[in-house]
Amino acid sequence: MENVKPKSSRQLHGRLKLGLHGKLAVPGDKSISHRGIMFGAISEGTTVLHHFLLAADCLSTLKAFQNLGVPITRDGQTVTVQGVGLHGLKKPNQALDMGNSGTTTRLIMGLLAGQSFQTKLIGDASLSKRPMKRVSEPLAEMGANIEVTDGHLPATITGSKLHAVDYHLKVASAQVKSALILAALQADGDSVLVEKQPTRNHTEKMLRAFGADIRTDPDDVTITVRPEPHLQGIDLNVPGDMSSAAFFMTAASMVPNSRIKLLNVGMNDTRTGLYEILKRMGGKVTVSNEQNAGEPTADLTIESADLKPITIGADEIPAVIDELPLVALLAAKANGVSRITGAGELRVKETDRIAAIVEEFQKLGIAIEELEDGFVIDGRKPWHVVDPHLDSHGDHRIGMVMAVAALLVDQPLTLAAADSINISYPEFFDDLDALIQR
Ligand code: S3P
């Protein structure tokens, strides 16, 4: 049928003359919400997660653990997990549906590899294209028995006795590292994991808070995990997600006449790449109300700024991995040529984010060149709309970055598959509307 828009197509808000204004508390951190459920489940006693992220990805984790026999209840944004201990999970009576969530899939593989039953994991079309050998192969070195389908989901995990390992990670991935840590908790001795580069360290920090013996060397890349910890449930306030705050940090920096304040944003230094890059580009960000209850948090005030171009290489990528589409957008209005390289991992996210960004930015006439592992962007070239029909490619972060880009465009734009934002930020459009002065 011609001219029938996909159901979730959405008209985007166009150019904003009066800027973005006001205060906003962004939803809870996705990485921490997932881990709160998982680690609460394998602890003794009760874990209470406040400000839990009620988005599709974290609900995939919540459901999976309910299906593994863990009593979990929810009251608004507060989730209560009755832990069953490291060996108390039960064989589910159906395949576990991972939905769109790579984090759920990869971490659960490490955890279920050492249990005493068999589980099947399935996922949606996007997740079923993402690489799983990066987890199943190192786990196999520990004695795990995981069958993947051509390197992808569906996967069958047959619980086995796991051995300690001394393993150098082949990819800079917190998901792979976390899977190995969860397997190492069930191994027959101390395991040593060496990362290529430091990646987000929520697993190590949080498991320590639950009582695990996990040591990180001062080099930040060598992690020693002692098995069979006595994990005890905790009360946890999930900080605001830096990766969600990043959309508004970018929007307020780029849209003239803006000044916004984002409250209680997670400032773990393995996640603050966008904040550091924005400052280097000449962004105006002020930090206040710094707190540290396990994870550091702060309020961030962001004002519009004239932006300078930037060069980013592999070393900086892990701390900004999910925000690179936003770095590309900032670069598209900077007064020079920016180069982002060493970011090949973007090709195996919810969609190929390098190809998707290039395709969508070109619809706005942005001067962007595709590299195998990144982009070159000339922000001096004026934008001009070539095609007003933008597409999220079914990827939440691509959808939201294009909605931010639209705030700089006069012409009406639509976004296909806009509902993909539900994966990490269901209230995104409402929160954006609240900051828009009409
Ligand atoms: C995540 C790690 C990152 C990130 C993802 C969440 C996590 O993936 O892109 O959104 O919670 O561990 P990789 O570790 O595969 O880079």
Coordinates of C-alpha atoms and ligand atoms in Angstrom, one line a residue:
M1 CA 0.0 0.0 0.0
E2 CA 1.4 3.4 -1.0
N3 CA 1.6 6.4 1.3
V4 CA 0.8 4.4 4.5
K5 CA 3.1 5.5 7.2
P6 CA 4.4 2.8 9.6
K7 CA 2.3 2.8 12.8
S8 CA 4.9 4.4 15.0
S9 CA 5.9 7.1 12.6
R10 CA 6.0 10.5 14.4
Q11 CA 6.2 14.1 13.4
L12 CA 9.4 15.6 15.0
H13 CA 9.6 19.0 16.7
G14 CA 11.4 21.4 14.3
R15 CA 13.6 24.4 14.8
L16 CA 13.5 25.9 18.3
K17 CA 14.1 29.7 18.4
L18 CA 13.6 30.2 22.2
G19 CA 15.8 27.2 23.2
L20 CA 15.4 24.5 25.8
H21 CA 14.8 25.6 29.4
G22 CA 14.0 24.0 32.8
K23 CA 15.0 21.1 35.0
L24 CA 14.8 17.4 34.3
A25 CA 15.6 14.2 36.3
V26 CA 16.4 11.6 33.6
P27 CA 15.3 8.0 34.2
G28 CA 17.5 5.5 36.0
D29 CA 20.7 4.0 34.5
K30 CA 20.0 1.1 32.2
S31 CA 23.3 -0.8 33.0
I32 CA 22.8 -0.5 36.7
S33 CA 19.1 -1.4 36.6
H34 CA 19.9 -4.7 34.7
R35 CA 22.6 -5.5 37.2
G36 CA 20.5 -4.7 40.2
I37 CA 18.0 -7.4 39.3
M38 CA 20.7 -9.9 38.4
F39 CA 22.9 -9.5 41.4
G40 CA 19.9 -9.2 43.7
A41 CA 18.6 -12.5 42.3
I42 CA 21.8 -14.4 43.2
S43 CA 22.2 -12.8 46.6
E44 CA 20.6 -13.9 49.9
G45 CA 17.9 -11.7 51.3
T46 CA 16.1 -8.7 49.8
T47 CA 17.4 -6.1 47.3
V48 CA 15.4 -2.9 46.8
L49 CA 16.1 -0.9 43.7
H50 CA 14.9 2.7 43.8
H51 CA 14.5 4.7 40.6
F52 CA 14.7 1.5 38.5
L53 CA 14.5 2.1 34.7
L54 CA 11.1 1.0 33.5
A55 CA 12.1 0.5 29.9
A56 CA 11.7 -2.5 27.7
D57 CA 15.3 -3.7 28.0
C58 CA 15.3 -3.8 31.8
L59 CA 11.9 -5.4 31.8
S60 CA 13.4 -8.2 29.7
T61 CA 15.8 -8.8 32.5
L62 CA 13.1 -8.6 35.2
K63 CA 10.9 -11.1 33.4
A64 CA 13.8 -13.5 32.7
F65 CA 14.7 -13.7 36.4
Q66 CA 11.0 -14.2 37.3
N67 CA 11.1 -17.1 34.9
L68 CA 14.2 -18.4 36.6
G69 CA 12.1 -18.6 39.8
V70 CA 13.1 -15.4 41.5
P71 CA 10.3 -13.5 43.3
I72 CA 10.4 -9.9 42.0
T73 CA 7.7 -7.3 42.6
R74 CA 7.4 -3.7 41.4
D75 CA 5.7 -0.6 42.9
G76 CA 6.2 2.3 40.5
Q77 CA 9.9 2.7 40.0
T78 CA 10.8 0.6 43.1
V79 CA 11.6 -3.0 42.4
T80 CA 12.0 -5.6 45.1
V81 CA 14.0 -8.8 44.5
Q82 CA 13.9 -11.7 46.9
G83 CA 17.3 -13.2 46.3
V84 CA 17.6 -17.0 45.9
G85 CA 21.4 -17.2 46.2
L86 CA 24.0 -18.1 43.7
H87 CA 22.7 -21.7 43.3
G88 CA 19.0 -21.1 43.8
L89 CA 17.9 -20.3 40.3
K90 CA 15.3 -22.8 38.8
K91 CA 15.1 -24.2 35.3
P92 CA 12.6 -22.1 33.4
N93 CA 9.7 -23.9 31.8
Q94 CA 10.1 -22.0 28.5
A95 CA 12.8 -20.3 26.5
L96 CA 13.9 -17.0 28.0
D97 CA 13.1 -14.1 25.8
M98 CA 15.9 -11.5 25.8
G99 CA 13.8 -9.1 23.6
N100 CA 16.2 -6.4 22.2
S101 CA 18.7 -6.5 25.1
G102 CA 22.3 -7.4 24.5
T103 CA 23.2 -6.7 28.1
T104 CA 20.6 -9.2 29.4
T105 CA 21.7 -11.8 27.0
R106 CA 25.5 -11.7 27.5
L107 CA 25.4 -11.3 31.2
I108 CA 22.9 -14.1 31.7
M109 CA 25.0 -16.4 29.6
G110 CA 27.9 -16.1 32.1
L111 CA 25.5 -16.7 35.0
L112 CA 23.6 -19.6 33.5
A113 CA 26.8 -21.3 32.3
G114 CA 27.6 -22.5 35.8
Q115 CA 24.0 -23.5 36.9
S116 CA 22.8 -27.1 37.0
F117 CA 20.1 -26.9 34.3
Q118 CA 19.7 -26.2 30.6
T119 CA 18.2 -22.9 29.3
K120 CA 17.4 -21.7 25.8
L121 CA 17.7 -18.0 25.0
I122 CA 15.8 -16.2 22.2
G123 CA 15.6 -12.6 21.1
D124 CA 14.1 -10.2 18.6
A125 CA 15.3 -9.8 15.0
S126 CA 17.9 -7.1 15.8
L127 CA 19.3 -9.0 18.8
S128 CA 19.4 -12.3 16.8
K129 CA 21.9 -10.6 14.4
R130 CA 24.3 -9.5 17.1
P131 CA 27.5 -11.5 17.8
M132 CA 27.4 -14.0 20.7
K133 CA 30.7 -15.9 20.1
R134 CA 32.5 -13.1 21.9
V135 CA 30.8 -14.4 25.0
S136 CA 30.4 -18.2 24.3
E137 CA 34.0 -18.7 23.2
P138 CA 35.7 -17.3 26.3
L139 CA 33.1 -19.0 28.5
A140 CA 33.9 -22.3 26.7
E141 CA 37.5 -21.9 28.0
M142 CA 36.1 -22.0 31.5
G143 CA 34.2 -25.3 30.6
A144 CA 30.9 -23.7 29.6
N145 CA 28.6 -25.5 27.2
I146 CA 26.8 -22.9 25.1
E147 CA 25.5 -23.6 21.6
V148 CA 24.9 -20.6 19.5
T149 CA 23.3 -20.6 16.1
D150 CA 25.9 -19.4 13.5
G151 CA 27.3 -17.2 16.2
H152 CA 23.9 -15.8 17.2
L153 CA 20.8 -16.4 19.2
P154 CA 19.0 -18.7 19.7
A155 CA 21.4 -20.2 22.2
T156 CA 21.2 -23.2 24.4
I157 CA 23.2 -23.1 27.6
T158 CA 23.8 -26.4 29.4
G159 CA 25.0 -25.7 32.9
S160 CA 28.5 -27.1 33.7
K161 CA 31.2 -27.2 36.3
L162 CA 33.3 -24.1 35.5
H163 CA 37.1 -23.7 35.9
A164 CA 39.0 -20.6 36.8
V165 CA 40.8 -18.8 34.0
D166 CA 43.5 -16.3 33.3
Y167 CA 42.0 -14.6 30.2
H168 CA 42.8 -11.6 28.1
L169 CA 39.6 -10.1 26.6
K170 CA 39.7 -9.8 22.8
V171 CA 37.1 -7.0 22.6
A172 CA 36.7 -3.9 24.8
S173 CA 33.3 -4.8 26.0
A174 CA 31.8 -4.5 29.5
Q175 CA 29.1 -7.0 28.5
V176 CA 31.7 -9.7 27.8
K177 CA 33.8 -8.8 30.9
S178 CA 30.6 -9.0 33.1
A179 CA 29.7 -12.4 31.6
L180 CA 33.1 -13.7 32.5
I181 CA 32.9 -12.2 36.0
L182 CA 29.5 -13.9 36.6
A183 CA 31.0 -17.2 35.4
A184 CA 34.1 -16.7 37.6
L185 CA 31.9 -16.4 40.7
Q186 CA 31.0 -20.0 40.1
A187 CA 34.5 -21.3 39.1
D188 CA 36.8 -23.6 41.1
G189 CA 39.4 -21.0 41.9
D190 CA 40.4 -17.4 41.4
S191 CA 40.1 -16.1 37.9
V192 CA 42.1 -13.2 36.4
L193 CA 40.6 -11.2 33.6
V194 CA 42.6 -8.6 31.7
E195 CA 40.8 -6.0 29.6
K196 CA 42.1 -4.5 26.4
Q197 CA 41.0 -1.1 27.7
P198 CA 39.0 -0.1 30.7
T199 CA 35.2 -0.4 30.1
R200 CA 32.3 0.5 32.3
N201 CA 32.9 -1.0 35.7
H202 CA 29.4 -1.3 37.2
T203 CA 29.6 -5.0 37.6
E204 CA 32.8 -4.9 39.7
K205 CA 31.6 -2.0 41.8
M206 CA 28.1 -3.4 42.4
L207 CA 29.1 -7.0 43.1
R208 CA 31.6 -5.6 45.7
A209 CA 28.7 -3.8 47.3
F210 CA 26.8 -7.1 47.4
G211 CA 29.8 -8.7 49.2
A212 CA 31.9 -10.2 46.4
D213 CA 35.7 -10.3 46.5
I214 CA 36.6 -8.7 43.2
R215 CA 39.9 -6.8 43.0
T216 CA 40.9 -4.3 40.2
D217 CA 44.6 -3.6 39.9
P218 CA 45.7 0.0 39.8
D219 CA 46.2 -0.5 36.0
D220 CA 42.4 -0.5 35.8
V221 CA 42.4 -3.5 33.4
T222 CA 43.3 -6.5 35.6
I223 CA 40.4 -7.9 37.5
T224 CA 40.7 -10.8 40.0
V225 CA 37.5 -12.7 40.9
R226 CA 37.2 -15.0 43.9
P227 CA 34.5 -17.6 43.6
E228 CA 31.6 -18.5 45.8
P229 CA 31.1 -15.2 47.5
H230 CA 28.4 -14.7 50.2
L231 CA 26.3 -12.1 48.4
Q232 CA 23.8 -10.2 50.5
G233 CA 20.9 -8.1 49.2
I234 CA 21.2 -4.3 49.3
D235 CA 19.2 -1.1 49.0
L236 CA 20.2 0.8 45.8
N237 CA 19.4 4.2 44.4
V238 CA 19.8 3.9 40.7
P239 CA 21.4 7.2 39.4
G240 CA 20.1 9.0 36.4
D241 CA 21.4 7.5 33.2
M242 CA 24.3 9.5 31.7
S243 CA 23.5 7.9 28.3
S244 CA 19.9 9.4 28.5
A245 CA 21.1 12.8 29.9
A246 CA 23.5 12.9 26.9
F247 CA 20.6 13.6 24.5
F248 CA 19.7 16.8 26.4
M249 CA 23.3 17.8 27.0
T250 CA 23.7 17.7 23.2
A251 CA 20.4 19.4 22.5
A252 CA 20.9 22.3 24.9
S253 CA 24.5 22.8 23.6
M254 CA 23.4 23.0 20.0
V255 CA 20.0 24.8 20.2
P256 CA 20.6 28.6 20.6
N257 CA 19.3 30.3 23.8
S258 CA 19.1 27.2 25.9
R259 CA 19.9 26.6 29.5
I260 CA 18.8 23.4 31.3
K261 CA 19.7 21.6 34.5
L262 CA 19.8 17.8 34.6
L263 CA 19.5 16.4 38.1
N264 CA 21.2 13.4 39.7
V265 CA 23.1 12.2 36.6
G266 CA 25.5 9.2 37.0
M267 CA 29.1 10.4 36.7
N268 CA 31.0 7.1 36.9
D269 CA 34.2 8.0 35.0
T270 CA 33.9 4.9 32.8
R271 CA 30.7 6.6 31.4
T272 CA 31.5 10.3 31.2
G273 CA 33.1 10.4 27.7
L274 CA 30.4 12.6 26.3
Y275 CA 30.7 15.1 29.1
E276 CA 34.5 15.3 28.6
I277 CA 34.2 15.5 24.8
L278 CA 31.5 18.2 25.0
K279 CA 33.8 20.3 27.3
R280 CA 36.7 19.9 24.9
M281 CA 34.5 21.0 22.0
G282 CA 33.8 24.3 23.9
G283 CA 30.5 23.1 25.5
K284 CA 29.3 25.0 28.6
V285 CA 28.6 22.5 31.3
T286 CA 28.6 23.3 35.1
V287 CA 28.7 20.5 37.7
S288 CA 27.0 21.0 41.1
N289 CA 25.6 18.9 43.9
E290 CA 28.2 16.2 43.6
Q291 CA 27.4 13.1 45.7
N292 CA 28.9 9.6 46.0
A293 CA 26.7 6.8 47.4
G294 CA 28.4 3.9 45.6
E295 CA 28.2 5.5 42.2
P296 CA 29.1 9.2 41.8
T297 CA 26.2 11.6 40.7
A298 CA 25.9 15.3 40.0
D299 CA 23.6 17.9 38.7
L300 CA 24.7 19.3 35.3
T301 CA 23.8 22.7 33.9
I302 CA 24.2 23.1 30.2
E303 CA 24.0 26.2 28.1
S304 CA 24.2 26.8 24.3
A305 CA 27.7 27.1 23.0
D306 CA 29.7 27.6 19.8
L307 CA 31.4 24.2 19.2
K308 CA 34.9 23.4 18.0
P309 CA 35.7 20.2 16.0
I310 CA 37.2 17.2 17.7
T311 CA 39.4 14.2 17.0
I312 CA 38.6 10.9 18.9
G313 CA 40.5 7.6 18.6
A314 CA 40.1 4.1 20.0
D315 CA 41.4 5.0 23.6
E316 CA 38.4 7.2 24.2
I317 CA 35.7 5.0 22.7
P318 CA 34.5 2.8 25.6
A319 CA 33.6 5.7 27.8
V320 CA 31.4 7.2 25.1
I321 CA 30.4 4.1 23.1
D322 CA 26.6 4.6 23.4
E323 CA 26.9 8.4 22.9
L324 CA 28.9 8.4 19.7
P325 CA 25.9 9.2 17.5
L326 CA 25.6 12.4 19.6
V327 CA 29.2 13.2 19.2
A328 CA 28.6 13.0 15.5
L329 CA 25.7 15.4 15.8
L330 CA 27.8 17.9 17.8
A331 CA 30.5 17.6 15.2
A332 CA 27.9 18.4 12.5
K333 CA 27.6 22.0 13.8
A334 CA 31.2 22.5 14.9
N335 CA 33.3 25.0 13.1
G336 CA 35.6 22.6 11.4
V337 CA 36.3 18.9 10.5
S338 CA 35.9 16.2 13.2
R339 CA 37.3 12.7 13.0
I340 CA 36.0 9.8 15.0
T341 CA 37.9 6.5 14.6
G342 CA 38.4 3.2 16.4
A343 CA 34.7 2.9 16.8
G344 CA 34.1 -0.3 14.8
E345 CA 32.0 -1.7 17.7
L346 CA 29.2 0.6 16.6
R347 CA 28.6 -1.7 13.7
V348 CA 27.4 -4.5 16.0
K349 CA 25.0 -2.5 18.2
E350 CA 21.2 -2.6 18.0
T351 CA 21.8 -1.6 14.3
D352 CA 24.9 -0.8 12.4
R353 CA 25.1 2.6 14.0
I354 CA 27.9 3.9 11.6
A355 CA 25.8 3.1 8.5
A356 CA 22.6 4.3 10.1
I357 CA 24.1 7.7 11.2
V358 CA 25.6 8.3 7.8
E359 CA 22.3 7.5 6.0
E360 CA 20.2 9.6 8.3
F361 CA 22.6 12.6 8.5
Q362 CA 22.8 12.6 4.7
K363 CA 19.1 13.1 4.6
L364 CA 19.7 16.4 6.4
G365 CA 22.5 17.3 4.0
I366 CA 25.2 17.0 6.6
A367 CA 28.7 16.5 5.2
I368 CA 29.6 13.1 6.7
E369 CA 31.9 10.6 5.3
E370 CA 31.7 6.9 6.4
L371 CA 34.9 5.1 7.6
E372 CA 35.1 1.4 8.4
D373 CA 35.5 2.3 12.1
G374 CA 33.9 5.8 12.4
F375 CA 33.1 9.0 10.6
V376 CA 34.6 12.3 9.3
I377 CA 32.2 15.2 9.6
D378 CA 32.6 18.8 8.3
G379 CA 30.4 21.0 10.5
R380 CA 31.0 24.1 8.5
K381 CA 28.8 23.0 5.6
P382 CA 25.2 24.3 6.0
W383 CA 22.6 21.6 6.4
H384 CA 19.8 21.3 3.8
V385 CA 17.0 18.7 3.9
V386 CA 17.3 16.1 1.1
D387 CA 14.7 13.7 2.5
P388 CA 12.4 14.7 5.4
H389 CA 11.5 11.0 6.2
L390 CA 14.0 10.0 9.0
D391 CA 14.2 6.5 10.4
S392 CA 15.3 5.1 13.7
H393 CA 16.3 1.9 12.0
G394 CA 14.5 0.3 15.0
D395 CA 17.3 1.5 17.2
H396 CA 16.4 3.6 20.3
R397 CA 19.5 5.8 20.3
I398 CA 19.4 6.5 16.5
G399 CA 15.7 7.6 17.0
M400 CA 16.5 9.9 19.8
V401 CA 19.6 11.5 18.1
M402 CA 17.5 12.3 15.0
A403 CA 14.8 13.9 17.2
V404 CA 17.5 16.1 18.7
A405 CA 18.9 16.9 15.2
A406 CA 15.3 17.9 14.1
L407 CA 15.4 20.8 16.6
L408 CA 17.9 22.5 14.3
V409 CA 15.9 22.1 11.1
D410 CA 13.1 24.4 9.8
Q411 CA 11.3 21.9 7.6
P412 CA 8.8 19.4 9.0
L413 CA 10.5 16.0 9.5
T414 CA 9.1 12.6 10.4
L415 CA 10.7 9.7 12.2
A416 CA 9.8 6.1 11.3
A417 CA 9.8 3.4 14.0
A418 CA 9.8 6.1 16.6
D419 CA 8.6 3.7 19.3
S420 CA 12.1 2.1 19.4
I421 CA 12.8 4.7 22.1
N422 CA 10.9 2.4 24.5
I423 CA 14.0 0.3 24.7
S424 CA 15.8 2.7 27.0
Y425 CA 13.7 5.9 27.4
P426 CA 9.9 5.6 27.0
E427 CA 9.3 9.2 28.3
F428 CA 11.9 10.8 26.0
F429 CA 9.5 12.8 23.8
D430 CA 7.5 13.9 26.9
D431 CA 10.7 15.0 28.7
L432 CA 11.8 16.9 25.5
D433 CA 8.5 18.6 25.2
A434 CA 8.7 19.7 28.8
L435 CA 12.0 21.5 28.1
I436 CA 10.7 23.3 24.9
Q437 CA 9.5 26.8 25.4
R438 CA 6.7 27.5 22.9
Ligands
S3P1 C1 26.6 -2.2 28.4 C2 27.8 -2.2 27.7 C3 28.0 -1.7 26.4 C4 26.9 -0.7 26.0 C5 25.6 -1.2 26.3 C6 25.4 -1.6 27.8 C7 26.5 -2.8 29.7 O1 28.1 -2.7 25.5 O2 27.0 -0.4 24.6 O3 24.6 -0.3 25.9 O4 25.5 -2.5 30.4 O5 27.4 -3.5 30.1 P1 29.5 -3.4 25.2 O6 30.0 -3.8 26.5 O7 29.2 -4.6 24.3 O8 30.3 -2.4 24.5

